[in-house]
CSV table of C-alpha atoms (C1' of nucleotides) in Angstrom, one decimal:
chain,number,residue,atom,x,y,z
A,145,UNK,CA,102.2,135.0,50.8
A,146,UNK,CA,98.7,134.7,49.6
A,147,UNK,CA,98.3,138.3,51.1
A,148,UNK,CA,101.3,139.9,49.6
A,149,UNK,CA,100.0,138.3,46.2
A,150,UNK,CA,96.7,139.8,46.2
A,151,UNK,CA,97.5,143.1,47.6
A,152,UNK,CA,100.4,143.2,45.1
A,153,UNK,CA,98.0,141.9,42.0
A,154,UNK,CA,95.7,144.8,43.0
A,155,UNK,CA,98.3,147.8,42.9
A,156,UNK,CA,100.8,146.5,39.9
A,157,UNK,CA,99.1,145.6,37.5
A,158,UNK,CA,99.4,147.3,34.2
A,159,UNK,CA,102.1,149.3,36.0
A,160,UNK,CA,105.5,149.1,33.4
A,161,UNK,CA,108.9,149.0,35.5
A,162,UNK,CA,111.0,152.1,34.9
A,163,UNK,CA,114.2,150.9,36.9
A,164,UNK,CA,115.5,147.6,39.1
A,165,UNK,CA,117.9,149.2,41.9
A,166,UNK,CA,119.7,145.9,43.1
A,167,UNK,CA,121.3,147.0,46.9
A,168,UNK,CA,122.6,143.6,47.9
A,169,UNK,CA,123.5,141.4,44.1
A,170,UNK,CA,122.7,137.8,45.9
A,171,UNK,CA,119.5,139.5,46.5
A,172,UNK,CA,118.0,139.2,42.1
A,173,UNK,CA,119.4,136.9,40.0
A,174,UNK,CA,118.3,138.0,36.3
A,175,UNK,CA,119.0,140.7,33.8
A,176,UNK,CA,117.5,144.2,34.6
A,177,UNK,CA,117.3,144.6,31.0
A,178,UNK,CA,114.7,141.7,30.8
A,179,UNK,CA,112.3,143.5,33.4
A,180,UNK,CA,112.8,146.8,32.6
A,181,UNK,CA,110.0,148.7,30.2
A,182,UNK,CA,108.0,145.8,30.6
A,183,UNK,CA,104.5,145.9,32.0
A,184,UNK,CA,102.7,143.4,35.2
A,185,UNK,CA,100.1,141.7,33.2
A,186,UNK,CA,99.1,140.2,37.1
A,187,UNK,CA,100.5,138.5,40.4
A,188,UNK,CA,100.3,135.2,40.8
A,189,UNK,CA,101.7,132.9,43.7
A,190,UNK,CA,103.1,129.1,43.9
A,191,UNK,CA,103.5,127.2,47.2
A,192,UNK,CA,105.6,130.7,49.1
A,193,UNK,CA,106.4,132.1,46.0
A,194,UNK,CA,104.9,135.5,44.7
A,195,UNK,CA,105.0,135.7,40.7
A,196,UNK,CA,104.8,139.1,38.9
A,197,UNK,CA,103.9,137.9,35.6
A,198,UNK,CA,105.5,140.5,33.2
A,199,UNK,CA,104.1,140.9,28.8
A,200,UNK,CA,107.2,139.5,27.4
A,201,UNK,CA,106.9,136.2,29.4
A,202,UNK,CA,109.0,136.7,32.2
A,203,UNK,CA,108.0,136.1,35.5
A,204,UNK,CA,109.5,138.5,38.7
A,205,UNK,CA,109.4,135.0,41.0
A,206,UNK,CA,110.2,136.5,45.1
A,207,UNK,CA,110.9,134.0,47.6
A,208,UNK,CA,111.0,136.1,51.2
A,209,UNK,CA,112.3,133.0,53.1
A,210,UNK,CA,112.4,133.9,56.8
A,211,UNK,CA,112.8,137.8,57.0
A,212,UNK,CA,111.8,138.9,53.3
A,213,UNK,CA,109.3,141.9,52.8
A,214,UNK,CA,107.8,143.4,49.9
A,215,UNK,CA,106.6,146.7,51.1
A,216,UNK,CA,105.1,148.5,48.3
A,217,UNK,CA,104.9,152.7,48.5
A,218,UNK,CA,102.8,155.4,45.7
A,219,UNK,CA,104.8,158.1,47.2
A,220,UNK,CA,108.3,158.2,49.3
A,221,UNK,CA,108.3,156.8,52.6
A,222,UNK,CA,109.2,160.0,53.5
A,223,UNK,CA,105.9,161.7,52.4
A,224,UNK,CA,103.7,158.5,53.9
A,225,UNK,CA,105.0,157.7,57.3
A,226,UNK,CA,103.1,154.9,58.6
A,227,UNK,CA,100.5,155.8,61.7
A,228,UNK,CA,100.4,151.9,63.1
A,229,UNK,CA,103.2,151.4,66.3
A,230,UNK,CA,106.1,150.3,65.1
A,231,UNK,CA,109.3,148.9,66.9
A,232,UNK,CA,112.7,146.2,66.3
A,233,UNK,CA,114.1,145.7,63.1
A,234,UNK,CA,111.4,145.0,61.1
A,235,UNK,CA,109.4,148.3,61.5
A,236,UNK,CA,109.1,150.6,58.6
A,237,UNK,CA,109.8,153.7,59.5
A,238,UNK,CA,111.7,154.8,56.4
A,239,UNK,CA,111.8,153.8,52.9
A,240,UNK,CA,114.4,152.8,51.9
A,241,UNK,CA,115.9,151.3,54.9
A,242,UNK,CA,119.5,149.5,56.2
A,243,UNK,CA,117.4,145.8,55.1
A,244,UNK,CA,116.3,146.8,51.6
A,245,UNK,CA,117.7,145.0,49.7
A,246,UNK,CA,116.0,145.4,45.8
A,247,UNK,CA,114.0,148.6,45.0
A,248,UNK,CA,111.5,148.4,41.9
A,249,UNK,CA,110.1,151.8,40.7
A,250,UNK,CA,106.8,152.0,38.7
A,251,UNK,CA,105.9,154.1,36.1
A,252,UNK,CA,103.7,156.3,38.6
A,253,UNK,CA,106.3,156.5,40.4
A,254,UNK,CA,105.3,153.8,42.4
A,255,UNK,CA,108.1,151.6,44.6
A,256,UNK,CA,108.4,148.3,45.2
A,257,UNK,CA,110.7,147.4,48.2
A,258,UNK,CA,112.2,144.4,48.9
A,259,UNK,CA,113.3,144.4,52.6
A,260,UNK,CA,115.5,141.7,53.6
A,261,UNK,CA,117.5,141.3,57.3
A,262,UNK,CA,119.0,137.8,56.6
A,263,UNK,CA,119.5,137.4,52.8
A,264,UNK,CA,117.9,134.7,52.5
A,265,UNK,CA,115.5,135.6,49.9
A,266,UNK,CA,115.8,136.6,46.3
A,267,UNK,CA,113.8,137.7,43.4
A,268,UNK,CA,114.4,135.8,40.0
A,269,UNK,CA,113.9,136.8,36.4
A,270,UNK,CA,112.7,133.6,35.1
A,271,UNK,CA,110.5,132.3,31.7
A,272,UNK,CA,109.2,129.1,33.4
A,273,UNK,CA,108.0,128.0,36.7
A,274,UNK,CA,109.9,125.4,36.7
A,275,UNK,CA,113.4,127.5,37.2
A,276,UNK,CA,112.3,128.7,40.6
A,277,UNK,CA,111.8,125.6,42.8
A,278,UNK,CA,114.6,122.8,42.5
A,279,UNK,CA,112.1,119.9,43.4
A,280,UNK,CA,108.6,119.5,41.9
A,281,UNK,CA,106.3,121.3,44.2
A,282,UNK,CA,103.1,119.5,45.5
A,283,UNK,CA,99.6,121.0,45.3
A,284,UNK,CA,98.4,123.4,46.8
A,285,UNK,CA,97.1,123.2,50.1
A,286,UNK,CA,93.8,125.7,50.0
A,287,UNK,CA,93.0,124.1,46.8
A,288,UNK,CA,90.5,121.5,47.8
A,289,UNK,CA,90.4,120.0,44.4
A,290,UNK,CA,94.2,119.0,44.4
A,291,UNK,CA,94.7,118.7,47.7
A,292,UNK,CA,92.2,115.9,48.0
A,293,UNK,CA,91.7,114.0,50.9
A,294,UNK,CA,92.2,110.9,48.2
A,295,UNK,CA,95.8,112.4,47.7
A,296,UNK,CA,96.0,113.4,51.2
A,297,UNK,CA,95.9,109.8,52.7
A,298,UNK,CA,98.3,108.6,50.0
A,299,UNK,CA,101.1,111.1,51.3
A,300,UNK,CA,100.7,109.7,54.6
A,301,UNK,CA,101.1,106.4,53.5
A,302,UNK,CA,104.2,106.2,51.9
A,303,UNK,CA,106.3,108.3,55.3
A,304,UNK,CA,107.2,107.3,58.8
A,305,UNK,CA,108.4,110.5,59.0
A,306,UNK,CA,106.9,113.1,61.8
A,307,UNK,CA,103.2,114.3,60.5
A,308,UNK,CA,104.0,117.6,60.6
A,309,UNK,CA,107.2,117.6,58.0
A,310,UNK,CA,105.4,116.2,55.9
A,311,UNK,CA,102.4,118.6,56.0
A,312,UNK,CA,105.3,121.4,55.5
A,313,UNK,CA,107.4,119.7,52.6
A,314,UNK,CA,106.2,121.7,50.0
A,315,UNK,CA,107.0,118.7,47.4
A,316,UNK,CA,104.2,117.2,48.9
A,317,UNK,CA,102.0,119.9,49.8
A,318,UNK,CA,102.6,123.7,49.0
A,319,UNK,CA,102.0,126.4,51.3
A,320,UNK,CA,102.3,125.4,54.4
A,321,UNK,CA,104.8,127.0,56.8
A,322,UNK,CA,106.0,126.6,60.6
A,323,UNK,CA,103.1,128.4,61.9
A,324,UNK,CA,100.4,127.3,60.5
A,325,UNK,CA,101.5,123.0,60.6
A,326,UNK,CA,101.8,123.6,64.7
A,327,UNK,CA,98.2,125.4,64.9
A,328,UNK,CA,96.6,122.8,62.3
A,329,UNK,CA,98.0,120.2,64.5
A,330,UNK,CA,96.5,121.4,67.3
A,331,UNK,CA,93.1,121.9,65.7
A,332,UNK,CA,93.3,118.6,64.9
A,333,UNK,CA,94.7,117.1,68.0
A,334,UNK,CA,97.6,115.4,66.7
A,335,UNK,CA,100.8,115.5,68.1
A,336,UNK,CA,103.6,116.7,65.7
A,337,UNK,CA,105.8,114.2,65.8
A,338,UNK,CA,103.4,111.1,65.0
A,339,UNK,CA,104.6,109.0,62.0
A,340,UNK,CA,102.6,109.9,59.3
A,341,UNK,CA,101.4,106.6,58.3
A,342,UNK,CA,100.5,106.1,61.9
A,343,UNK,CA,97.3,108.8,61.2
A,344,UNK,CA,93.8,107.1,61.0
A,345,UNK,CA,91.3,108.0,58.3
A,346,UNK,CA,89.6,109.9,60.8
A,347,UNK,CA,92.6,112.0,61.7
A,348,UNK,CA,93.7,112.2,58.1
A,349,UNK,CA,90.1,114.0,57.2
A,350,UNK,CA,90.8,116.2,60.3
A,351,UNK,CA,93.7,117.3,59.6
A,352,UNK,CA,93.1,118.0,55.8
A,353,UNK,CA,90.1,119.8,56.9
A,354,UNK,CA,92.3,122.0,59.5
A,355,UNK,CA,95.1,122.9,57.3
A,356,UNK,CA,92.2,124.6,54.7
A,357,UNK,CA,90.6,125.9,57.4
A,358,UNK,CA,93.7,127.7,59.4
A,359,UNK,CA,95.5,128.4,55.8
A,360,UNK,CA,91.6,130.7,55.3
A,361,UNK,CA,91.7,132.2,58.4
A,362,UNK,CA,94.6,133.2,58.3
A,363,UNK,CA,94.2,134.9,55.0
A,364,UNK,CA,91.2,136.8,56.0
A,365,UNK,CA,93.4,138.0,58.7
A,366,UNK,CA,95.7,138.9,56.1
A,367,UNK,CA,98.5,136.9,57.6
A,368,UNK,CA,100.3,136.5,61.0
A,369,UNK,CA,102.8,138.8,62.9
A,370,UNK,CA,104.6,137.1,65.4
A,371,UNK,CA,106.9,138.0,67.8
A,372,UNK,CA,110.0,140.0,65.8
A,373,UNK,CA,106.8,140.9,63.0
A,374,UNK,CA,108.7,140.1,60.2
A,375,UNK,CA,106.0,139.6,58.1
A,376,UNK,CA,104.1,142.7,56.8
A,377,UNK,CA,101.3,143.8,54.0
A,378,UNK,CA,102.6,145.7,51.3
A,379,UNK,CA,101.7,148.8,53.3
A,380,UNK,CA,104.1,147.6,55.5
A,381,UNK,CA,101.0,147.0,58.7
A,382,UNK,CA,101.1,143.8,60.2
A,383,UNK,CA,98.3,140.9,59.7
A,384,UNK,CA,96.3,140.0,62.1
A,385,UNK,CA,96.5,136.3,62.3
A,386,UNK,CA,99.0,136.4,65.4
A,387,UNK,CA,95.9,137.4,68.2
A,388,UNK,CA,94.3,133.9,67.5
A,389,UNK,CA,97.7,131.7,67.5
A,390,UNK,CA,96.6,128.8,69.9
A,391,UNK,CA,100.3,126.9,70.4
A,392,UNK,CA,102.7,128.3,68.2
A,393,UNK,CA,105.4,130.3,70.2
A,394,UNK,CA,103.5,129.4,73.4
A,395,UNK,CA,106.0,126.8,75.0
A,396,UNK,CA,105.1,127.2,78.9
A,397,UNK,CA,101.5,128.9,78.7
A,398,UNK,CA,98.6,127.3,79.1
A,399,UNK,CA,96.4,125.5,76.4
A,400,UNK,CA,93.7,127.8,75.8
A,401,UNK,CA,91.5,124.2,75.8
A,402,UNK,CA,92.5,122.4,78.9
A,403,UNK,CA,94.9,124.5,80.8
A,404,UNK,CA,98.1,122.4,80.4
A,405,UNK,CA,101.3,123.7,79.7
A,406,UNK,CA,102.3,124.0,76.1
A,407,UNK,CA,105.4,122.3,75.6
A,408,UNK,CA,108.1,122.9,72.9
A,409,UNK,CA,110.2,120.6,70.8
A,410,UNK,CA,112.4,120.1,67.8
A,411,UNK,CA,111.6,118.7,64.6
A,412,UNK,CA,113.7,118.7,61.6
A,413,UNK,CA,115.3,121.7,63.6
A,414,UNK,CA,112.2,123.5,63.9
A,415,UNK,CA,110.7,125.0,66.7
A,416,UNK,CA,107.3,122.7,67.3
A,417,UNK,CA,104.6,123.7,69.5
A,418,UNK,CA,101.7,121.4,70.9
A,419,UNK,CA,99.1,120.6,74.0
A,420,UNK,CA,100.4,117.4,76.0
A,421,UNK,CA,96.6,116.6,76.8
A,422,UNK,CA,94.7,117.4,73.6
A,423,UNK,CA,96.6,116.4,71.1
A,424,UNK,CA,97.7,112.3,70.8
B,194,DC,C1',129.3,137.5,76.5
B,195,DG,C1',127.7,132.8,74.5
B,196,DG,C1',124.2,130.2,72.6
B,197,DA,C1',119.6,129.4,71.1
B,198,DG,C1',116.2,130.8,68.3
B,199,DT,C1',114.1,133.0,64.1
B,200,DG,C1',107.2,132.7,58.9
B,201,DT,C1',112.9,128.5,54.5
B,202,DT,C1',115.0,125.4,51.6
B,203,DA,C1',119.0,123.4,49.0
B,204,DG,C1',122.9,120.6,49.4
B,205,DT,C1',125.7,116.9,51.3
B,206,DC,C1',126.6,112.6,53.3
B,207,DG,C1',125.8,107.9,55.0
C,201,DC,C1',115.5,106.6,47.9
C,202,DC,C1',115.4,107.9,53.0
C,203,DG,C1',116.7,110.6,57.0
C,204,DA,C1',119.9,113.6,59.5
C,205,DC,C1',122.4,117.4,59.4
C,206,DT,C1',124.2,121.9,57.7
C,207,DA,C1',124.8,126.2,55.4
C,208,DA,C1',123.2,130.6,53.5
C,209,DC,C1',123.0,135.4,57.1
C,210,DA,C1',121.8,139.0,60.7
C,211,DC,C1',119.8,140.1,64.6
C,212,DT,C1',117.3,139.6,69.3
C,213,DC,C1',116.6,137.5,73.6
C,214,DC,C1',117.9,135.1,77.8
DNA sequence: CGGAGTGTTAGTCG
DNA sequence: CCGACTAACACTCC
């Protein structure tokens, strides 16, 4: 998301909205008049959620959820087809297409698409930050300031629960998403499904130290790719982050540290990826 | 064909 | 308050 937001920041703003086409209703909650003939002052972005701060006060909040894409075109997809391979449901290949779901034209006739397979996501036309997220979000995570390690080992403390859904509840700390809690485990050689409170100081550190070191990496890579490539750049290419995935999606490979198999289980119905031998 | 799995999170129930 | 489970939905893979 941190990708979207600074691609998106670069190419919007001072761009005024002509028109909000709304494809599937459940997909923008808010009143087109509100965004319409207003002007992006800049992009923002809180725990997954991209903000597109408008001049009246309204914030364009997009939550993409598991399948959501904001793909953002100067001219039709037509005119700019995209040069990078491209297969499965998630390729863009034309613009619009049968997962678009919101379109947003620019006064330069810009377009913002928002592509969407499973509906979960939505865009909403909201005055305050606090409309968007039903539960207090925590900080975030590649702020080092917030996210101190001070703050850090008092989150631990107060769960049993498995480390890493508490290092993905975003009420505790924002940002973090499947992908990136298995591979920051693994960096720090913990296994997911320790109790929290069960993490020494030591490991605590580590694994503060991982997650701001992954979450970076994987922004310079301008995200991660994985298997169906749902995620995308506004120009609709693919990040990069995917080639250096060490366990996530790996169950039955071998650890690229020690050889072992990678084995797969489920926590809090999520798919969770580690290293029998190197993580503990 | 059936069932699992999919970068998420809100709601319900005990 | 917690933890466990489910729904929202569409599609691919095995």
């Amino acid at each position: 998301m941190e990708t979207i937001k600074r691609q998106l920041d670069e190419k919007l703003k001072g761009l005024k909205i002509a028109k909000i086409k709304v494809l599937n209703k459940k997909s923008f909650i808010g009143e087109a008049k509100e965004i319409e003939g207003k002007t992006v002052c800049g992009v923002g972005r809180r725990a997954k959620i991209t903000l597109i701060e408008l001049n009246n006060g309204i914030y364009l909040a997009v939550h993409l959820k598991l399948t959501g894409q904001l793909i953002y075109r100067e001219k039709s997809g037509k005119e700019k087809t995209l040069v990078e391979e491209n297969s499965g449901p998630f390729a863009i290949k034309e613009l619009p297409n049968k997962f678009t779901r919101v379109i947003i034209t620019f006064d330069n006739n810009g377009k913002l698409y928002f592509n969407d397979l499973r509906m979960f996501g939505w865009i909403k036309a909201v005055r305050e930050i606090g409309e968007i997220a039903k539960e207090k979000l925590g900080p975030e995570a590649i702020d080092e300031t917030a996210f101190s390690l001070d703050y850090f080992h008092q989150v631990l403390a107060k769960s049993r629960k498995p480390i890493k859904l508490v290092i993905m509840d975003q009420t505790k700390i924002a940002g973090v998403g499947n992908i990136y809690a298995n591979e920051t485990l693994f960096r720090a050689a913990i296994l997911p499904s320790r109790p929290a409170n069960s993490l020494s100081n030591k490991e605590a550190e580590k694994l503060r130290g991982a997650i701001i070191a992954v979450l970076n990496e994987a922004i310079r890579q301008k995200g991660t790719s994985d298997k169906d490539e749902a995620f995308r750049q506004i120009s609709g290419k693919k990040g990069n982050f995917q080639k250096f995935l060490t366990v996530y999606g790996r169950a039955g490979q071998a650890c690229p540290n020690c050889g072992k198999i990678i084995k797969r289980i489920d926590l809090g119905g999520r798919g969770s990826f580690f290293c029998p031998a190197c993580q503990h």
